[in-house]
PDB file of C-alpha atoms in Angstrom:
ATOM      1  CA  ASP A   1       0.000   0.000   0.000  1.00  0.00           C
ATOM      2  CA  GLY A   2       2.925   2.320  -0.602  1.00  0.00           C
ATOM      3  CA  GLY A   3       3.389   5.379   1.542  1.00  0.00           C
ATOM      4  CA  ILE A   4      -0.201   5.873   2.647  1.00  0.00           C
ATOM      5  CA  THR A   5      -1.115   4.942   6.199  1.00  0.00           C
ATOM      6  CA  GLN A   6      -4.705   4.681   7.354  1.00  0.00           C
ATOM      7  CA  SER A   7      -5.680   4.205  10.961  1.00  0.00           C
ATOM      8  CA  PRO A   8      -7.312   2.584  12.716  1.00  0.00           C
ATOM      9  CA  LYS A   9      -7.825  -0.593  10.720  1.00  0.00           C
ATOM     10  CA  TYR A  10     -11.161  -1.239  12.440  1.00  0.00           C
ATOM     11  CA  LEU A  11     -13.428   1.332  14.061  1.00  0.00           C
ATOM     12  CA  PHE A  12     -16.742   1.116  15.829  1.00  0.00           C
ATOM     13  CA  ARG A  13     -19.171   3.976  16.139  1.00  0.00           C
ATOM     14  CA  LYS A  14     -21.968   4.413  18.636  1.00  0.00           C
ATOM     15  CA  GLU A  15     -25.214   6.154  17.808  1.00  0.00           C
ATOM     16  CA  GLY A  16     -24.844   9.931  17.758  1.00  0.00           C
ATOM     17  CA  GLN A  17     -21.064   9.783  17.835  1.00  0.00           C
ATOM     18  CA  ASN A  18     -18.623  11.446  15.481  1.00  0.00           C
ATOM     19  CA  VAL A  19     -15.554   9.427  14.559  1.00  0.00           C
ATOM     20  CA  THR A  20     -12.401  10.441  12.726  1.00  0.00           C
ATOM     21  CA  LEU A  21     -10.426   8.304  10.317  1.00  0.00           C
ATOM     22  CA  SER A  22      -6.779   9.138   9.848  1.00  0.00           C
ATOM     23  CA  CYS A  23      -4.903   9.234   6.540  1.00  0.00           C
ATOM     24  CA  GLU A  24      -1.223  10.145   6.288  1.00  0.00           C
ATOM     25  CA  GLN A  25       1.004   9.997   3.202  1.00  0.00           C
ATOM     26  CA  ASN A  26       4.751  10.396   2.792  1.00  0.00           C
ATOM     27  CA  LEU A  27       4.736  10.437  -1.006  1.00  0.00           C
ATOM     28  CA  ASN A  28       4.813  14.234  -1.228  1.00  0.00           C
ATOM     29  CA  HIS A  29       1.574  14.104  -3.210  1.00  0.00           C
ATOM     30  CA  ASP A  30      -0.501  17.240  -3.588  1.00  0.00           C
ATOM     31  CA  ALA A  31      -3.869  15.556  -4.112  1.00  0.00           C
ATOM     32  CA  MET A  32      -5.683  13.327  -1.641  1.00  0.00           C
ATOM     33  CA  TYR A  33      -9.024  11.554  -1.782  1.00  0.00           C
ATOM     34  CA  TRP A  34     -11.512   9.684   0.394  1.00  0.00           C
ATOM     35  CA  TYR A  35     -13.640   6.871  -1.009  1.00  0.00           C
ATOM     36  CA  ARG A  36     -16.349   4.720   0.454  1.00  0.00           C
ATOM     37  CA  GLN A  37     -16.600   1.076  -0.619  1.00  0.00           C
ATOM     38  CA  ASP A  38     -19.782  -0.941  -0.204  1.00  0.00           C
ATOM     39  CA  PRO A  39     -20.226  -4.512  -1.454  1.00  0.00           C
ATOM     40  CA  GLY A  40     -21.193  -4.644  -5.104  1.00  0.00           C
ATOM     41  CA  GLN A  41     -21.007  -0.879  -5.573  1.00  0.00           C
ATOM     42  CA  GLY A  42     -17.396  -0.164  -6.310  1.00  0.00           C
ATOM     43  CA  LEU A  43     -15.826   2.965  -4.888  1.00  0.00           C
ATOM     44  CA  ARG A  44     -17.630   6.259  -4.426  1.00  0.00           C
ATOM     45  CA  LEU A  45     -15.838   9.546  -3.885  1.00  0.00           C
ATOM     46  CA  ILE A  46     -16.591  11.358  -0.632  1.00  0.00           C
ATOM     47  CA  TYR A  47     -14.162  14.311  -0.634  1.00  0.00           C
ATOM     48  CA  TYR A  48     -10.990  15.297  -2.404  1.00  0.00           C
ATOM     49  CA  SER A  49      -8.277  17.878  -1.930  1.00  0.00           C
ATOM     50  CA  GLN A  50      -5.939  19.174  -4.597  1.00  0.00           C
ATOM     51  CA  ILE A  51      -3.830  21.313  -2.309  1.00  0.00           C
ATOM     52  CA  VAL A  52      -3.355  22.219   1.327  1.00  0.00           C
ATOM     53  CA  ASN A  53      -6.193  24.223   2.884  1.00  0.00           C
ATOM     54  CA  ASP A  54      -8.538  23.386   0.022  1.00  0.00           C
ATOM     55  CA  PHE A  55     -10.995  20.542  -0.455  1.00  0.00           C
ATOM     56  CA  GLN A  56     -14.093  19.793  -2.501  1.00  0.00           C
ATOM     57  CA  LYS A  57     -17.145  17.597  -2.081  1.00  0.00           C
ATOM     58  CA  GLY A  58     -17.322  14.407  -4.047  1.00  0.00           C
ATOM     59  CA  ASP A  59     -20.397  12.417  -4.964  1.00  0.00           C
ATOM     60  CA  ILE A  60     -21.514  11.388  -1.459  1.00  0.00           C
ATOM     61  CA  ALA A  61     -20.247  14.101   0.920  1.00  0.00           C
ATOM     62  CA  GLU A  62     -23.356  14.368   3.108  1.00  0.00           C
ATOM     63  CA  GLY A  63     -22.659  13.328   6.683  1.00  0.00           C
ATOM     64  CA  TYR A  64     -18.882  13.606   6.281  1.00  0.00           C
ATOM     65  CA  SER A  65     -16.321  16.350   6.856  1.00  0.00           C
ATOM     66  CA  VAL A  66     -12.604  16.723   6.135  1.00  0.00           C
ATOM     67  CA  SER A  67      -9.690  19.049   6.727  1.00  0.00           C
ATOM     68  CA  ARG A  68      -6.371  19.538   4.945  1.00  0.00           C
ATOM     69  CA  GLU A  69      -4.133  21.554   7.223  1.00  0.00           C
ATOM     70  CA  LYS A  70      -0.968  19.727   6.222  1.00  0.00           C
ATOM     71  CA  LYS A  71       0.113  18.297   2.888  1.00  0.00           C
ATOM     72  CA  GLU A  72       0.629  14.837   4.305  1.00  0.00           C
ATOM     73  CA  SER A  73      -2.613  14.535   6.258  1.00  0.00           C
ATOM     74  CA  PHE A  74      -6.275  14.338   5.192  1.00  0.00           C
ATOM     75  CA  PRO A  75      -8.501  13.135   8.078  1.00  0.00           C
ATOM     76  CA  LEU A  76     -12.122  12.199   7.479  1.00  0.00           C
ATOM     77  CA  THR A  77     -14.802  12.689  10.136  1.00  0.00           C
ATOM     78  CA  VAL A  78     -17.938  10.587   9.922  1.00  0.00           C
ATOM     79  CA  THR A  79     -20.569  12.634  11.684  1.00  0.00           C
ATOM     80  CA  SER A  80     -23.766  11.547  13.407  1.00  0.00           C
ATOM     81  CA  ALA A  81     -25.621  12.903  10.367  1.00  0.00           C
ATOM     82  CA  GLN A  82     -24.339   9.946   8.346  1.00  0.00           C
ATOM     83  CA  LYS A  83     -27.091   7.436   9.041  1.00  0.00           C
ATOM     84  CA  ASN A  84     -25.532   4.481   7.294  1.00  0.00           C
ATOM     85  CA  PRO A  85     -21.803   4.714   7.996  1.00  0.00           C
ATOM     86  CA  THR A  86     -20.966   1.007   7.932  1.00  0.00           C
ATOM     87  CA  ALA A  87     -18.505   0.589   5.073  1.00  0.00           C
ATOM     88  CA  PHE A  88     -14.871   0.211   4.104  1.00  0.00           C
ATOM     89  CA  TYR A  89     -13.173   3.603   3.755  1.00  0.00           C
ATOM     90  CA  LEU A  90     -10.206   4.105   1.486  1.00  0.00           C
ATOM     91  CA  CYS A  91      -7.852   7.049   1.299  1.00  0.00           C
ATOM     92  CA  ALA A  92      -5.797   7.722  -1.826  1.00  0.00           C
ATOM     93  CA  SER A  93      -3.297  10.252  -3.086  1.00  0.00           C
ATOM     94  CA  SER A  94      -1.817  11.321  -6.410  1.00  0.00           C
ATOM     95  CA  ARG A  95       0.899  13.669  -7.551  1.00  0.00           C
ATOM     96  CA  ALA A  96      -1.475  16.400  -8.580  1.00  0.00           C
ATOM     97  CA  GLY A  97      -5.083  17.164  -9.073  1.00  0.00           C
ATOM     98  CA  GLY A  98      -6.323  19.364 -11.832  1.00  0.00           C
ATOM     99  CA  ASP A  99      -6.239  17.908 -15.290  1.00  0.00           C
ATOM    100  CA  ARG A 100      -3.335  15.541 -14.716  1.00  0.00           C
ATOM    101  CA  VAL A 101      -5.326  12.632 -16.057  1.00  0.00           C
ATOM    102  CA  MET A 102      -2.382  10.285 -16.273  1.00  0.00           C
ATOM    103  CA  ASP A 103      -1.615  10.447 -12.566  1.00  0.00           C
ATOM    104  CA  ILE A 104      -2.063   7.188 -10.745  1.00  0.00           C
ATOM    105  CA  GLN A 105      -3.908   7.176  -7.465  1.00  0.00           C
ATOM    106  CA  TYR A 106      -2.221   5.222  -4.677  1.00  0.00           C
ATOM    107  CA  PHE A 107      -4.387   3.735  -1.963  1.00  0.00           C
ATOM    108  CA  GLY A 108      -4.046   3.050   1.731  1.00  0.00           C
ATOM    109  CA  ALA A 109      -5.056  -0.273   3.318  1.00  0.00           C
ATOM    110  CA  GLY A 110      -8.423   1.056   4.434  1.00  0.00           C
ATOM    111  CA  THR A 111     -10.470   1.446   7.601  1.00  0.00           C
ATOM    112  CA  ARG A 112     -13.507  -0.727   8.232  1.00  0.00           C
ATOM    113  CA  LEU A 113     -16.170   1.201  10.130  1.00  0.00           C
ATOM    114  CA  SER A 114     -19.053  -0.521  11.865  1.00  0.00           C
ATOM    115  CA  VAL A 115     -21.945   0.763  13.945  1.00  0.00           C
ATOM    116  CA  LEU A 116     -22.468  -0.674  17.433  1.00  0.00           C
TER     117      LEU A 116
ATOM    118  CA  ALA B   1     -23.219  10.482 -18.285  1.00  0.00           C
ATOM    119  CA  GLN B   2     -19.841   8.955 -17.671  1.00  0.00           C
ATOM    120  CA  SER B   3     -19.926   5.374 -16.494  1.00  0.00           C
ATOM    121  CA  VAL B   4     -18.023   2.146 -16.294  1.00  0.00           C
ATOM    122  CA  ALA B   5     -19.583  -1.289 -16.441  1.00  0.00           C
ATOM    123  CA  GLN B   6     -18.144  -4.583 -15.362  1.00  0.00           C
ATOM    124  CA  PRO B   7     -20.776  -7.026 -16.560  1.00  0.00           C
ATOM    125  CA  GLU B   8     -19.597 -10.025 -14.557  1.00  0.00           C
ATOM    126  CA  ASP B   9     -19.786 -10.160 -10.776  1.00  0.00           C
ATOM    127  CA  GLN B  10     -17.469 -13.148 -10.732  1.00  0.00           C
ATOM    128  CA  VAL B  11     -15.168 -14.939 -13.127  1.00  0.00           C
ATOM    129  CA  ASN B  12     -13.996 -18.475 -12.481  1.00  0.00           C
ATOM    130  CA  VAL B  13     -10.970 -19.927 -14.238  1.00  0.00           C
ATOM    131  CA  ALA B  14      -8.697 -22.892 -13.776  1.00  0.00           C
ATOM    132  CA  GLU B  15      -5.062 -22.293 -12.956  1.00  0.00           C
ATOM    133  CA  GLY B  16      -2.949 -22.182 -16.096  1.00  0.00           C
ATOM    134  CA  ASN B  17      -5.851 -21.151 -18.325  1.00  0.00           C
ATOM    135  CA  PRO B  18      -6.152 -17.689 -19.858  1.00  0.00           C
ATOM    136  CA  LEU B  19      -8.384 -15.205 -18.087  1.00  0.00           C
ATOM    137  CA  THR B  20     -10.414 -12.208 -19.198  1.00  0.00           C
ATOM    138  CA  VAL B  21     -12.156  -9.675 -16.982  1.00  0.00           C
ATOM    139  CA  LYS B  22     -14.475  -7.437 -18.958  1.00  0.00           C
ATOM    140  CA  CYS B  23     -14.938  -3.688 -18.788  1.00  0.00           C
ATOM    141  CA  THR B  24     -16.940  -1.298 -20.945  1.00  0.00           C
ATOM    142  CA  TYR B  25     -17.141   2.438 -20.589  1.00  0.00           C
ATOM    143  CA  SER B  26     -19.224   5.404 -21.610  1.00  0.00           C
ATOM    144  CA  VAL B  27     -17.536   8.797 -21.620  1.00  0.00           C
ATOM    145  CA  SER B  28     -17.478  12.022 -23.534  1.00  0.00           C
ATOM    146  CA  GLY B  29     -14.112  12.867 -24.987  1.00  0.00           C
ATOM    147  CA  ASN B  30     -11.023  10.706 -24.850  1.00  0.00           C
ATOM    148  CA  PRO B  31     -11.133   7.937 -22.268  1.00  0.00           C
ATOM    149  CA  TYR B  32      -8.298   7.380 -19.844  1.00  0.00           C
ATOM    150  CA  LEU B  33      -8.664   3.892 -18.435  1.00  0.00           C
ATOM    151  CA  PHE B  34      -7.219   2.098 -15.441  1.00  0.00           C
ATOM    152  CA  TRP B  35      -7.290  -1.335 -13.851  1.00  0.00           C
ATOM    153  CA  TYR B  36      -6.803  -1.841 -10.129  1.00  0.00           C
ATOM    154  CA  VAL B  37      -6.722  -5.013  -8.029  1.00  0.00           C
ATOM    155  CA  GLN B  38      -7.843  -5.401  -4.425  1.00  0.00           C
ATOM    156  CA  TYR B  39      -6.899  -8.260  -2.129  1.00  0.00           C
ATOM    157  CA  PRO B  40      -9.091  -8.971   0.925  1.00  0.00           C
ATOM    158  CA  ASN B  41      -9.193  -6.131   3.463  1.00  0.00           C
ATOM    159  CA  ARG B  42      -6.582  -4.175   1.555  1.00  0.00           C
ATOM    160  CA  GLY B  43      -6.452  -1.036  -0.520  1.00  0.00           C
ATOM    161  CA  LEU B  44      -6.412  -0.982  -4.285  1.00  0.00           C
ATOM    162  CA  GLN B  45      -3.211  -1.600  -6.210  1.00  0.00           C
ATOM    163  CA  PHE B  46      -2.613  -0.103  -9.645  1.00  0.00           C
ATOM    164  CA  LEU B  47      -2.202  -2.659 -12.439  1.00  0.00           C
ATOM    165  CA  LEU B  48      -2.107  -0.703 -15.692  1.00  0.00           C
ATOM    166  CA  LYS B  49      -3.468   2.287 -17.563  1.00  0.00           C
ATOM    167  CA  TYR B  50      -4.355   3.357 -21.081  1.00  0.00           C
ATOM    168  CA  ILE B  51      -3.794   6.985 -21.977  1.00  0.00           C
ATOM    169  CA  THR B  52      -3.078   6.960 -25.695  1.00  0.00           C
ATOM    170  CA  GLY B  53      -1.108   5.006 -28.259  1.00  0.00           C
ATOM    171  CA  ASP B  54      -0.854   1.234 -28.530  1.00  0.00           C
ATOM    172  CA  ASN B  55      -4.176  -0.473 -27.883  1.00  0.00           C
ATOM    173  CA  LEU B  56      -2.512  -3.321 -25.993  1.00  0.00           C
ATOM    174  CA  VAL B  57      -1.247  -2.183 -22.633  1.00  0.00           C
ATOM    175  CA  LYS B  58       1.041  -4.292 -20.476  1.00  0.00           C
ATOM    176  CA  GLY B  59       0.975  -3.988 -16.715  1.00  0.00           C
ATOM    177  CA  SER B  60       2.054  -5.553 -13.458  1.00  0.00           C
ATOM    178  CA  TYR B  61       2.081  -9.275 -12.596  1.00  0.00           C
ATOM    179  CA  GLY B  62       1.775 -10.366 -16.241  1.00  0.00           C
ATOM    180  CA  PHE B  63      -1.550  -8.655 -16.841  1.00  0.00           C
ATOM    181  CA  GLU B  64      -2.412  -6.793 -20.007  1.00  0.00           C
ATOM    182  CA  ALA B  65      -5.466  -4.989 -21.306  1.00  0.00           C
ATOM    183  CA  GLU B  66      -6.808  -4.317 -24.749  1.00  0.00           C
ATOM    184  CA  PHE B  67      -8.394  -0.985 -25.572  1.00  0.00           C
ATOM    185  CA  ASN B  68     -11.106  -1.190 -28.233  1.00  0.00           C
ATOM    186  CA  LYS B  69     -12.529   2.194 -29.150  1.00  0.00           C
ATOM    187  CA  SER B  70     -15.286   0.904 -31.436  1.00  0.00           C
ATOM    188  CA  GLN B  71     -16.587  -1.453 -28.764  1.00  0.00           C
ATOM    189  CA  THR B  72     -15.825   0.990 -25.920  1.00  0.00           C
ATOM    190  CA  SER B  73     -14.135  -1.809 -24.033  1.00  0.00           C
ATOM    191  CA  PHE B  74     -10.985  -2.250 -21.991  1.00  0.00           C
ATOM    192  CA  HIS B  75     -10.816  -5.924 -21.047  1.00  0.00           C
ATOM    193  CA  LEU B  76      -8.145  -7.191 -18.673  1.00  0.00           C
ATOM    194  CA  LYS B  77      -6.324 -10.344 -19.728  1.00  0.00           C
ATOM    195  CA  LYS B  78      -3.644 -12.746 -18.621  1.00  0.00           C
ATOM    196  CA  PRO B  79      -2.363 -15.691 -20.681  1.00  0.00           C
ATOM    197  CA  SER B  80      -1.992 -18.087 -17.754  1.00  0.00           C
ATOM    198  CA  ALA B  81      -3.863 -17.581 -14.484  1.00  0.00           C
ATOM    199  CA  LEU B  82      -2.366 -18.222 -11.048  1.00  0.00           C
ATOM    200  CA  VAL B  83      -4.243 -19.055  -7.857  1.00  0.00           C
ATOM    201  CA  SER B  84      -2.626 -15.957  -6.366  1.00  0.00           C
ATOM    202  CA  ASP B  85      -4.444 -13.827  -8.980  1.00  0.00           C
ATOM    203  CA  SER B  86      -7.692 -14.455  -7.091  1.00  0.00           C
ATOM    204  CA  ALA B  87      -8.883 -11.013  -5.999  1.00  0.00           C
ATOM    205  CA  LEU B  88     -11.352  -8.223  -6.750  1.00  0.00           C
ATOM    206  CA  TYR B  89     -10.628  -6.278  -9.925  1.00  0.00           C
ATOM    207  CA  PHE B  90     -11.812  -2.754 -10.659  1.00  0.00           C
ATOM    208  CA  CYS B  91     -11.918  -0.908 -13.934  1.00  0.00           C
ATOM    209  CA  ALA B  92     -11.914   2.904 -13.757  1.00  0.00           C
ATOM    210  CA  VAL B  93     -12.159   5.761 -16.225  1.00  0.00           C
ATOM    211  CA  ARG B  94     -11.155   9.405 -16.251  1.00  0.00           C
ATOM    212  CA  THR B  95     -11.918  11.698 -19.163  1.00  0.00           C
ATOM    213  CA  SER B  96      -9.819  14.577 -20.377  1.00  0.00           C
ATOM    214  CA  GLY B  97     -11.073  18.078 -20.750  1.00  0.00           C
ATOM    215  CA  ALA B  98     -13.256  18.108 -17.685  1.00  0.00           C
ATOM    216  CA  SER B  99     -12.639  20.918 -15.277  1.00  0.00           C
ATOM    217  CA  GLY B 100     -11.273  20.196 -11.854  1.00  0.00           C
ATOM    218  CA  TYR B 101      -9.333  17.171 -10.910  1.00  0.00           C
ATOM    219  CA  ASN B 102      -8.205  13.644 -11.374  1.00  0.00           C
ATOM    220  CA  LYS B 103     -11.531  12.009 -10.530  1.00  0.00           C
ATOM    221  CA  LEU B 104     -11.876   8.332 -11.246  1.00  0.00           C
ATOM    222  CA  ILE B 105     -15.181   6.616 -11.925  1.00  0.00           C
ATOM    223  CA  PHE B 106     -15.020   2.996 -10.801  1.00  0.00           C
ATOM    224  CA  GLY B 107     -16.916  -0.038 -11.958  1.00  0.00           C
ATOM    225  CA  ALA B 108     -18.603  -2.245  -9.384  1.00  0.00           C
ATOM    226  CA  GLY B 109     -15.783  -4.742  -9.458  1.00  0.00           C
ATOM    227  CA  THR B 110     -15.354  -8.334 -10.654  1.00  0.00           C
ATOM    228  CA  ARG B 111     -14.272 -11.086  -8.345  1.00  0.00           C
ATOM    229  CA  LEU B 112     -11.759 -13.401  -9.994  1.00  0.00           C
ATOM    230  CA  ALA B 113     -11.489 -16.921  -8.593  1.00  0.00           C
ATOM    231  CA  VAL B 114      -8.674 -19.088  -9.908  1.00  0.00           C
ATOM    232  CA  HIS B 115      -9.038 -22.750  -8.988  1.00  0.00           C
ATOM    233  CA  PRO B 116      -6.102 -25.160  -8.691  1.00  0.00           C
TER     234      PRO B 116
END
C-alpha cells in the first residue's frame, strides 16, 4: 500500500457519535481523496483535496467532513448525520489534481467502520 | 453520463488457463482507463493504464489490457492464471477536458477466482 497509512484498521461507532479516520502519506503528493466502498457498488468519492487548505465535495459528501491543514494529512470525520456509515473507507493520493489525467492514485489499506 | 460497467460479478478460471475480466465504458471525450486489483481487506493496487497510443497495454504481474474504441471496451487479460491472482478487480475511467481534478469513476468490481 505504498506510503499511505490509514488508521485505525477497524473502528466502531456508537449512535450519535462522530468518529475520525486518519490518513497520512509520505509520497509528497498534492492531491488526496476519500472513497467509500460498499459490497457490489465499487468505490464512491466522498471528498478530495488538490492542495493544502482546500478541499471539494465528491459524490456522497453528506454526513462527512474533512480538513487539509498539512500536505501529508487528510482526516475524514464521519458525523452523526451519516445514518448508514458502515462501510470500508479508502484514502488515496496522487501527484497532482487538476487535469493531470495520467496520474495514478495510490491507496491506503483502508479502515472498516461498523456501527455498534 | 460517464460510467463504467463490469458485466460479470465473478469470473472463475482454472489455474494455467487464460483469463479475461471485462470492462466497458461510456464517456465524452477521450477515455483514460485504469485497472486496479484489491486483495481482501486491503487497498487498491494499480495494475495498468491506457492513456493513448498502442491499444494493448502491459501492466504488473503479467496482466495486459486491450483498448477497443469501437466497442468501448478495456478488457483485462492474462495468458496463464495463477491461484494468487484471485482477488477483486476494478476498472476505472477518467476523461480529459473536464474541469477540476483527477476524478476516477469505478466499476462495481469483478471477483476473480482461480481454482487449482
